[in-house]
Amino acid sequence: MNNTLKNTRTLLWVEVASSPDREAAKTEYLQKAGPITAKHGGQPLNTFKVTDALGHRNALQLVVLFSFPDEQAIHSLFSDPKYEKLLPIRAKAFSEIRYTILEEIEA
């Protein structure tokens, strides 16, 4: 049995909190961020509603999982000038947002 781990893909785990009064900004952000994300190889895989936070208090309500070719593609997305222009809209759209980069491994 091979004990080395092989990277198979990179995932971006995005946790957000928003409220109904932020829907217009949220719609605008998602419409504009989607094509920029795709340009950097990002593909949405699934969206999850947070139903419980075990062992801690969690104010975030939604999780979106994206697949990217590699970690550099994620960093390129966040440093893209077109994406950086969306930061004020993102701040209006979400009261809180967290990003976590995950490397999927195969044993």
CSV table of N, CA, C and O in Angstrom, one decimal:
chain,number,residue,atom,x,y,z
A,1,MET,N,0.8,-1.2,0.0
A,1,MET,CA,0.0,0.0,0.0
A,1,MET,C,0.9,1.2,0.0
A,1,MET,O,1.8,1.4,0.8
A,2,ASN,N,0.6,2.2,-0.8
A,2,ASN,CA,1.3,3.4,-1.0
A,2,ASN,C,0.9,4.4,0.1
A,2,ASN,O,-0.3,4.7,0.3
A,3,ASN,N,1.8,4.9,0.9
A,3,ASN,CA,1.5,5.8,2.0
A,3,ASN,C,1.7,7.3,1.7
A,3,ASN,O,1.5,8.1,2.5
A,4,THR,N,2.0,7.6,0.4
A,4,THR,CA,2.1,9.0,0.0
A,4,THR,C,0.7,9.5,-0.3
A,4,THR,O,-0.2,8.8,-0.8
A,5,LEU,N,0.5,10.8,-0.1
A,5,LEU,CA,-0.8,11.4,-0.4
A,5,LEU,C,-0.6,12.2,-1.7
A,5,LEU,O,0.3,12.9,-1.9
A,6,LYS,N,-1.6,12.1,-2.6
A,6,LYS,CA,-1.6,12.8,-3.9
A,6,LYS,C,-2.7,13.8,-3.9
A,6,LYS,O,-3.9,13.5,-3.6
A,7,ASN,N,-2.3,15.1,-4.2
A,7,ASN,CA,-3.3,16.1,-4.4
A,7,ASN,C,-4.1,15.9,-5.7
A,7,ASN,O,-3.6,15.6,-6.7
A,8,THR,N,-5.5,15.9,-5.5
A,8,THR,CA,-6.3,15.6,-6.7
A,8,THR,C,-7.0,16.9,-7.2
A,8,THR,O,-7.3,17.0,-8.3
A,9,ARG,N,-7.3,17.8,-6.3
A,9,ARG,CA,-7.9,19.1,-6.7
A,9,ARG,C,-8.0,20.0,-5.5
A,9,ARG,O,-7.8,19.6,-4.3
A,10,THR,N,-8.2,21.3,-5.7
A,10,THR,CA,-8.2,22.3,-4.7
A,10,THR,C,-9.7,22.8,-4.6
A,10,THR,O,-10.3,23.1,-5.6
A,11,LEU,N,-10.1,23.0,-3.4
A,11,LEU,CA,-11.5,23.4,-3.1
A,11,LEU,C,-11.4,24.7,-2.4
A,11,LEU,O,-10.5,25.0,-1.6
A,12,LEU,N,-12.4,25.6,-2.6
A,12,LEU,CA,-12.6,26.8,-1.8
A,12,LEU,C,-13.9,26.7,-1.1
A,12,LEU,O,-15.0,26.5,-1.7
A,13,TRP,N,-13.9,26.7,0.2
A,13,TRP,CA,-15.1,26.6,1.1
A,13,TRP,C,-15.4,28.1,1.5
A,13,TRP,O,-14.6,28.8,2.1
A,14,VAL,N,-16.6,28.6,1.1
A,14,VAL,CA,-17.0,29.9,1.4
A,14,VAL,C,-18.2,29.9,2.3
A,14,VAL,O,-19.2,29.3,2.0
A,15,GLU,N,-18.0,30.5,3.5
A,15,GLU,CA,-19.1,30.6,4.4
A,15,GLU,C,-19.6,32.1,4.5
A,15,GLU,O,-18.8,33.0,4.6
A,16,VAL,N,-20.9,32.3,4.4
A,16,VAL,CA,-21.5,33.6,4.4
A,16,VAL,C,-22.6,33.8,5.3
A,16,VAL,O,-23.4,32.8,5.6
A,17,ALA,N,-22.8,35.0,5.8
A,17,ALA,CA,-24.0,35.4,6.5
A,17,ALA,C,-24.5,36.7,5.8
A,17,ALA,O,-23.8,37.6,5.5
A,18,SER,N,-25.8,36.7,5.6
A,18,SER,CA,-26.5,37.8,4.9
A,18,SER,C,-27.8,38.0,5.5
A,18,SER,O,-28.3,37.1,6.3
A,19,SER,N,-28.5,39.0,5.1
A,19,SER,CA,-29.9,39.2,5.6
A,19,SER,C,-30.8,39.7,4.4
A,19,SER,O,-30.2,40.1,3.4
A,20,PRO,N,-32.1,39.5,4.6
A,20,PRO,CA,-33.0,39.9,3.4
A,20,PRO,C,-32.8,41.3,2.9
A,20,PRO,O,-32.9,41.5,1.7
A,21,ASP,N,-32.4,42.2,3.7
A,21,ASP,CA,-32.2,43.6,3.2
A,21,ASP,C,-30.9,43.8,2.4
A,21,ASP,O,-30.7,44.8,1.9
A,22,ARG,N,-30.2,42.7,2.2
A,22,ARG,CA,-29.0,42.7,1.4
A,22,ARG,C,-29.1,42.0,0.0
A,22,ARG,O,-28.2,41.8,-0.7
A,23,GLU,N,-30.4,41.7,-0.3
A,23,GLU,CA,-30.6,40.9,-1.5
A,23,GLU,C,-30.1,41.6,-2.8
A,23,GLU,O,-29.6,40.9,-3.7
A,24,ALA,N,-30.4,42.8,-3.0
A,24,ALA,CA,-30.0,43.5,-4.2
A,24,ALA,C,-28.4,43.5,-4.4
A,24,ALA,O,-27.9,43.2,-5.5
A,25,ALA,N,-27.7,43.8,-3.3
A,25,ALA,CA,-26.2,43.7,-3.4
A,25,ALA,C,-25.8,42.3,-3.6
A,25,ALA,O,-24.8,42.1,-4.4
A,26,LYS,N,-26.4,41.4,-3.0
A,26,LYS,CA,-26.0,40.0,-3.1
A,26,LYS,C,-26.2,39.5,-4.6
A,26,LYS,O,-25.3,38.9,-5.2
A,27,THR,N,-27.3,39.9,-5.2
A,27,THR,CA,-27.6,39.5,-6.6
A,27,THR,C,-26.5,40.2,-7.5
A,27,THR,O,-26.0,39.5,-8.4
A,28,GLU,N,-26.3,41.4,-7.3
A,28,GLU,CA,-25.3,42.1,-8.1
A,28,GLU,C,-23.9,41.5,-8.0
A,28,GLU,O,-23.2,41.2,-9.0
A,29,TYR,N,-23.5,41.2,-6.7
A,29,TYR,CA,-22.2,40.6,-6.5
A,29,TYR,C,-22.1,39.2,-7.2
A,29,TYR,O,-21.1,38.9,-7.9
A,30,LEU,N,-23.1,38.4,-7.0
A,30,LEU,CA,-23.0,37.0,-7.6
A,30,LEU,C,-23.0,37.1,-9.1
A,30,LEU,O,-22.3,36.3,-9.8
A,31,GLN,N,-23.8,38.0,-9.7
A,31,GLN,CA,-23.8,38.1,-11.2
A,31,GLN,C,-22.4,38.5,-11.7
A,31,GLN,O,-22.0,38.1,-12.8
A,32,LYS,N,-21.8,39.4,-11.0
A,32,LYS,CA,-20.5,39.9,-11.5
A,32,LYS,C,-19.3,39.0,-11.1
A,32,LYS,O,-18.4,38.9,-11.9
A,33,ALA,N,-19.4,38.4,-9.9
A,33,ALA,CA,-18.3,37.5,-9.5
A,33,ALA,C,-18.2,36.2,-10.2
A,33,ALA,O,-17.2,35.6,-10.4
A,34,GLY,N,-19.4,35.7,-10.6
A,34,GLY,CA,-19.4,34.4,-11.3
A,34,GLY,C,-18.5,34.3,-12.5
A,34,GLY,O,-17.7,33.4,-12.6
A,35,PRO,N,-18.6,35.2,-13.5
A,35,PRO,CA,-17.7,35.1,-14.6
A,35,PRO,C,-16.2,35.3,-14.3
A,35,PRO,O,-15.4,34.7,-14.9
A,36,ILE,N,-15.9,36.1,-13.3
A,36,ILE,CA,-14.5,36.3,-12.9
A,36,ILE,C,-14.0,35.0,-12.3
A,36,ILE,O,-12.9,34.6,-12.6
A,37,THR,N,-14.8,34.4,-11.5
A,37,THR,CA,-14.4,33.1,-10.8
A,37,THR,C,-14.2,32.1,-11.9
A,37,THR,O,-13.2,31.4,-11.8
A,38,ALA,N,-15.1,32.0,-12.9
A,38,ALA,CA,-15.0,31.0,-13.9
A,38,ALA,C,-13.7,31.3,-14.7
A,38,ALA,O,-13.0,30.3,-15.2
A,39,LYS,N,-13.3,32.5,-15.0
A,39,LYS,CA,-12.1,32.9,-15.7
A,39,LYS,C,-10.9,32.3,-15.1
A,39,LYS,O,-9.9,31.9,-15.7
A,40,HIS,N,-10.9,32.1,-13.7
A,40,HIS,CA,-9.8,31.6,-13.0
A,40,HIS,C,-9.9,30.1,-12.7
A,40,HIS,O,-9.2,29.5,-11.9
A,41,GLY,N,-10.9,29.5,-13.4
A,41,GLY,CA,-11.0,28.0,-13.3
A,41,GLY,C,-12.0,27.6,-12.2
A,41,GLY,O,-12.1,26.4,-11.9
A,42,GLY,N,-12.6,28.5,-11.5
A,42,GLY,CA,-13.5,28.2,-10.4
A,42,GLY,C,-14.8,27.7,-10.9
A,42,GLY,O,-15.4,28.3,-11.7
A,43,GLN,N,-15.3,26.6,-10.3
A,43,GLN,CA,-16.6,26.0,-10.6
A,43,GLN,C,-17.3,25.7,-9.4
A,43,GLN,O,-16.8,25.0,-8.5
A,44,PRO,N,-18.6,26.2,-9.2
A,44,PRO,CA,-19.3,25.9,-8.0
A,44,PRO,C,-19.7,24.4,-8.0
A,44,PRO,O,-20.1,23.9,-9.1
A,45,LEU,N,-19.6,23.8,-6.9
A,45,LEU,CA,-19.9,22.4,-6.8
A,45,LEU,C,-21.2,22.2,-6.1
A,45,LEU,O,-22.0,21.3,-6.5
A,46,ASN,N,-21.4,22.9,-5.0
A,46,ASN,CA,-22.7,22.7,-4.2
A,46,ASN,C,-22.8,23.9,-3.3
A,46,ASN,O,-21.9,24.6,-2.9
A,47,THR,N,-24.1,24.1,-2.8
A,47,THR,CA,-24.4,25.1,-1.8
A,47,THR,C,-25.1,24.4,-0.7
A,47,THR,O,-26.0,23.5,-0.9
A,48,PHE,N,-24.8,24.8,0.5
A,48,PHE,CA,-25.3,24.1,1.7
A,48,PHE,C,-25.9,25.2,2.7
A,48,PHE,O,-25.3,26.2,2.9
A,49,LYS,N,-27.0,24.8,3.2
A,49,LYS,CA,-27.6,25.7,4.3
A,49,LYS,C,-27.0,25.1,5.6
A,49,LYS,O,-27.1,23.9,5.9
A,50,VAL,N,-26.5,26.0,6.5
A,50,VAL,CA,-26.0,25.6,7.8
A,50,VAL,C,-27.2,25.4,8.7
A,50,VAL,O,-28.0,26.3,8.9
A,51,THR,N,-27.3,24.2,9.2
A,51,THR,CA,-28.5,23.9,10.1
A,51,THR,C,-28.1,23.8,11.6
A,51,THR,O,-28.9,24.0,12.4
A,52,ASP,N,-26.8,23.6,11.8
A,52,ASP,CA,-26.3,23.5,13.2
A,52,ASP,C,-24.8,23.7,13.2
A,52,ASP,O,-24.1,23.3,12.3
A,53,ALA,N,-24.3,24.3,14.3
A,53,ALA,CA,-22.9,24.4,14.5
A,53,ALA,C,-22.5,23.7,15.8
A,53,ALA,O,-22.9,24.1,16.9
A,54,LEU,N,-21.9,22.5,15.7
A,54,LEU,CA,-21.7,21.7,16.8
A,54,LEU,C,-20.4,22.2,17.6
A,54,LEU,O,-19.4,22.4,17.0
A,55,GLY,N,-20.6,22.4,18.9
A,55,GLY,CA,-19.5,22.8,19.7
A,55,GLY,C,-19.1,24.2,19.6
A,55,GLY,O,-18.1,24.6,20.3
A,56,HIS,N,-19.7,25.0,18.8
A,56,HIS,CA,-19.4,26.5,18.8
A,56,HIS,C,-20.6,27.2,18.2
A,56,HIS,O,-21.6,26.7,17.7
A,57,ARG,N,-20.6,28.5,18.4
A,57,ARG,CA,-21.7,29.4,17.9
A,57,ARG,C,-21.3,29.9,16.6
A,57,ARG,O,-20.2,30.4,16.4
A,58,ASN,N,-22.2,29.7,15.6
A,58,ASN,CA,-21.9,30.1,14.2
A,58,ASN,C,-23.0,31.0,13.7
A,58,ASN,O,-24.1,30.5,13.6
A,59,ALA,N,-22.6,32.2,13.3
A,59,ALA,CA,-23.6,33.1,12.8
A,59,ALA,C,-23.7,33.0,11.3
A,59,ALA,O,-24.6,33.6,10.7
A,60,LEU,N,-22.9,32.1,10.6
A,60,LEU,CA,-23.0,32.0,9.2
A,60,LEU,C,-24.1,31.0,8.8
A,60,LEU,O,-24.3,30.0,9.5
A,61,GLN,N,-24.8,31.4,7.7
A,61,GLN,CA,-26.0,30.6,7.3
A,61,GLN,C,-25.8,29.7,6.1
A,61,GLN,O,-26.6,28.8,5.9
A,62,LEU,N,-24.8,30.0,5.3
A,62,LEU,CA,-24.7,29.4,4.0
A,62,LEU,C,-23.3,29.0,3.7
A,62,LEU,O,-22.4,29.8,4.0
A,63,VAL,N,-23.0,27.9,3.0
A,63,VAL,CA,-21.7,27.5,2.6
A,63,VAL,C,-21.8,27.1,1.1
A,63,VAL,O,-22.7,26.5,0.7
A,64,VAL,N,-20.8,27.6,0.4
A,64,VAL,CA,-20.7,27.3,-1.0
A,64,VAL,C,-19.3,26.7,-1.3
A,64,VAL,O,-18.3,27.2,-0.8
A,65,LEU,N,-19.3,25.6,-2.0
A,65,LEU,CA,-18.1,24.9,-2.2
A,65,LEU,C,-17.7,25.0,-3.7
A,65,LEU,O,-18.6,24.7,-4.6
A,66,PHE,N,-16.5,25.5,-4.0
A,66,PHE,CA,-16.0,25.7,-5.4
A,66,PHE,C,-14.8,24.7,-5.6
A,66,PHE,O,-14.0,24.5,-4.7
A,67,SER,N,-14.6,24.3,-6.8
A,67,SER,CA,-13.5,23.6,-7.3
A,67,SER,C,-12.6,24.5,-8.1
A,67,SER,O,-13.1,25.2,-9.0
A,68,PHE,N,-11.3,24.4,-7.9
A,68,PHE,CA,-10.3,25.2,-8.7
A,68,PHE,C,-9.2,24.3,-9.1
A,68,PHE,O,-9.0,23.3,-8.5
A,69,PRO,N,-8.5,24.6,-10.2
A,69,PRO,CA,-7.4,23.8,-10.7
A,69,PRO,C,-6.3,23.7,-9.6
A,69,PRO,O,-5.7,22.6,-9.5
A,70,ASP,N,-6.0,24.7,-8.9
A,70,ASP,CA,-4.9,24.7,-7.9
A,70,ASP,C,-5.1,25.9,-7.0
A,70,ASP,O,-5.9,26.8,-7.2
A,71,GLU,N,-4.3,26.0,-6.0
A,71,GLU,CA,-4.4,27.1,-5.0
A,71,GLU,C,-4.0,28.5,-5.6
A,71,GLU,O,-4.6,29.5,-5.3
A,72,GLN,N,-3.1,28.4,-6.6
A,72,GLN,CA,-2.7,29.7,-7.2
A,72,GLN,C,-3.9,30.3,-8.0
A,72,GLN,O,-4.0,31.5,-8.0
A,73,ALA,N,-4.7,29.5,-8.5
A,73,ALA,CA,-5.9,30.0,-9.3
A,73,ALA,C,-6.8,30.8,-8.3
A,73,ALA,O,-7.4,31.8,-8.7
A,74,ILE,N,-6.9,30.3,-7.1
A,74,ILE,CA,-7.7,31.1,-6.1
A,74,ILE,C,-7.1,32.4,-5.7
A,74,ILE,O,-7.8,33.4,-5.7
A,75,HIS,N,-5.8,32.4,-5.5
A,75,HIS,CA,-5.1,33.6,-5.2
A,75,HIS,C,-5.2,34.6,-6.4
A,75,HIS,O,-5.3,35.8,-6.2
A,76,SER,N,-5.1,34.1,-7.6
A,76,SER,CA,-5.2,34.9,-8.8
A,76,SER,C,-6.6,35.5,-8.9
A,76,SER,O,-6.7,36.7,-9.3
A,77,LEU,N,-7.6,34.8,-8.5
A,77,LEU,CA,-9.0,35.3,-8.5
A,77,LEU,C,-9.1,36.5,-7.6
A,77,LEU,O,-9.5,37.6,-7.9
A,78,PHE,N,-8.6,36.3,-6.3
A,78,PHE,CA,-8.7,37.4,-5.3
A,78,PHE,C,-7.8,38.6,-5.6
A,78,PHE,O,-8.1,39.7,-5.1
A,79,SER,N,-6.8,38.5,-6.4
A,79,SER,CA,-6.0,39.6,-6.8
A,79,SER,C,-6.3,40.2,-8.2
A,79,SER,O,-5.7,41.1,-8.6
A,80,ASP,N,-7.3,39.6,-8.8
A,80,ASP,CA,-7.8,40.1,-10.1
A,80,ASP,C,-8.4,41.5,-9.9
A,80,ASP,O,-9.2,41.7,-9.1
A,81,PRO,N,-7.9,42.5,-10.7
A,81,PRO,CA,-8.4,43.9,-10.5
A,81,PRO,C,-9.9,44.0,-10.7
A,81,PRO,O,-10.6,44.7,-10.0
A,82,LYS,N,-10.5,43.2,-11.6
A,82,LYS,CA,-12.0,43.2,-11.8
A,82,LYS,C,-12.7,42.6,-10.5
A,82,LYS,O,-13.7,43.1,-10.1
A,83,TYR,N,-12.1,41.6,-9.9
A,83,TYR,CA,-12.7,41.1,-8.6
A,83,TYR,C,-12.5,42.1,-7.5
A,83,TYR,O,-13.4,42.4,-6.7
A,84,GLU,N,-11.3,42.8,-7.4
A,84,GLU,CA,-11.1,43.7,-6.4
A,84,GLU,C,-12.1,44.9,-6.4
A,84,GLU,O,-12.4,45.4,-5.4
A,85,LYS,N,-12.6,45.2,-7.6
A,85,LYS,CA,-13.6,46.3,-7.8
A,85,LYS,C,-14.9,45.9,-7.2
A,85,LYS,O,-15.7,46.7,-6.8
A,86,LEU,N,-15.1,44.6,-7.0
A,86,LEU,CA,-16.4,44.1,-6.4
A,86,LEU,C,-16.4,44.1,-4.9
A,86,LEU,O,-17.4,43.8,-4.3
A,87,LEU,N,-15.2,44.4,-4.3
A,87,LEU,CA,-15.2,44.3,-2.8
A,87,LEU,C,-16.2,45.2,-2.1
A,87,LEU,O,-16.8,44.7,-1.1
A,88,PRO,N,-16.4,46.4,-2.5
A,88,PRO,CA,-17.4,47.2,-1.8
A,88,PRO,C,-18.8,46.6,-2.0
A,88,PRO,O,-19.6,46.6,-1.0
A,89,ILE,N,-19.1,46.0,-3.1
A,89,ILE,CA,-20.4,45.3,-3.3
A,89,ILE,C,-20.5,44.1,-2.4
A,89,ILE,O,-21.5,43.8,-1.8
A,90,ARG,N,-19.4,43.3,-2.3
A,90,ARG,CA,-19.4,42.1,-1.5
A,90,ARG,C,-19.6,42.5,0.0
A,90,ARG,O,-20.3,41.9,0.7
A,91,ALA,N,-19.0,43.6,0.4
A,91,ALA,CA,-19.2,44.1,1.8
A,91,ALA,C,-20.7,44.5,2.1
A,91,ALA,O,-21.1,44.3,3.2
A,92,LYS,N,-21.4,45.0,1.1
A,92,LYS,CA,-22.8,45.3,1.2
A,92,LYS,C,-23.6,44.0,1.2
A,92,LYS,O,-24.7,43.9,1.9
A,93,ALA,N,-23.2,43.0,0.4
A,93,ALA,CA,-24.0,41.8,0.2
A,93,ALA,C,-24.0,40.9,1.4
A,93,ALA,O,-25.0,40.2,1.7
A,94,PHE,N,-22.9,40.8,2.1
A,94,PHE,CA,-22.7,39.9,3.2
A,94,PHE,C,-22.3,40.5,4.5
A,94,PHE,O,-21.3,41.3,4.4
A,95,SER,N,-22.9,40.2,5.6
A,95,SER,CA,-22.5,40.8,6.8
A,95,SER,C,-21.2,40.1,7.4
A,95,SER,O,-20.5,40.7,8.1
A,96,GLU,N,-21.0,38.9,6.9
A,96,GLU,CA,-19.8,38.2,7.3
A,96,GLU,C,-19.5,37.2,6.2
A,96,GLU,O,-20.4,36.6,5.6
A,97,ILE,N,-18.2,37.0,5.9
A,97,ILE,CA,-17.8,36.0,4.9
A,97,ILE,C,-16.4,35.5,5.2
A,97,ILE,O,-15.6,36.2,5.7
A,98,ARG,N,-16.3,34.1,5.1
A,98,ARG,CA,-15.0,33.5,5.4
A,98,ARG,C,-14.7,32.6,4.3
A,98,ARG,O,-15.5,31.9,3.7
A,99,TYR,N,-13.4,32.5,3.9
A,99,TYR,CA,-12.9,31.7,2.9
A,99,TYR,C,-11.9,30.7,3.4
A,99,TYR,O,-11.0,31.1,4.2
A,100,THR,N,-12.0,29.4,3.0
A,100,THR,CA,-11.0,28.4,3.4
A,100,THR,C,-10.6,27.6,2.2
A,100,THR,O,-11.5,27.1,1.5
A,101,ILE,N,-9.3,27.5,2.0
A,101,ILE,CA,-8.8,26.7,0.9
A,101,ILE,C,-8.5,25.3,1.4
A,101,ILE,O,-7.9,25.1,2.4
A,102,LEU,N,-9.0,24.3,0.6
A,102,LEU,CA,-8.9,22.9,1.0
A,102,LEU,C,-8.2,22.2,-0.2
A,102,LEU,O,-8.5,22.4,-1.3
A,103,GLU,N,-7.3,21.4,0.2
A,103,GLU,CA,-6.6,20.5,-0.8
A,103,GLU,C,-7.2,19.1,-0.6
A,103,GLU,O,-7.0,18.5,0.4
A,104,GLU,N,-7.9,18.6,-1.6
A,104,GLU,CA,-8.4,17.2,-1.6
A,104,GLU,C,-7.2,16.3,-1.8
A,104,GLU,O,-6.4,16.5,-2.7
A,105,ILE,N,-7.2,15.3,-1.0
A,105,ILE,CA,-6.1,14.3,-1.1
A,105,ILE,C,-6.6,12.9,-1.3
A,105,ILE,O,-7.7,12.6,-1.0
A,106,GLU,N,-5.8,12.1,-2.0
A,106,GLU,CA,-6.1,10.7,-2.2
A,106,GLU,C,-5.0,9.9,-1.6
A,106,GLU,O,-3.8,10.1,-1.8
A,107,ALA,N,-5.4,9.0,-0.7
A,107,ALA,CA,-4.4,8.2,0.0
A,107,ALA,C,-4.0,7.0,-0.9
A,107,ALA,O,-4.7,6.6,-1.7
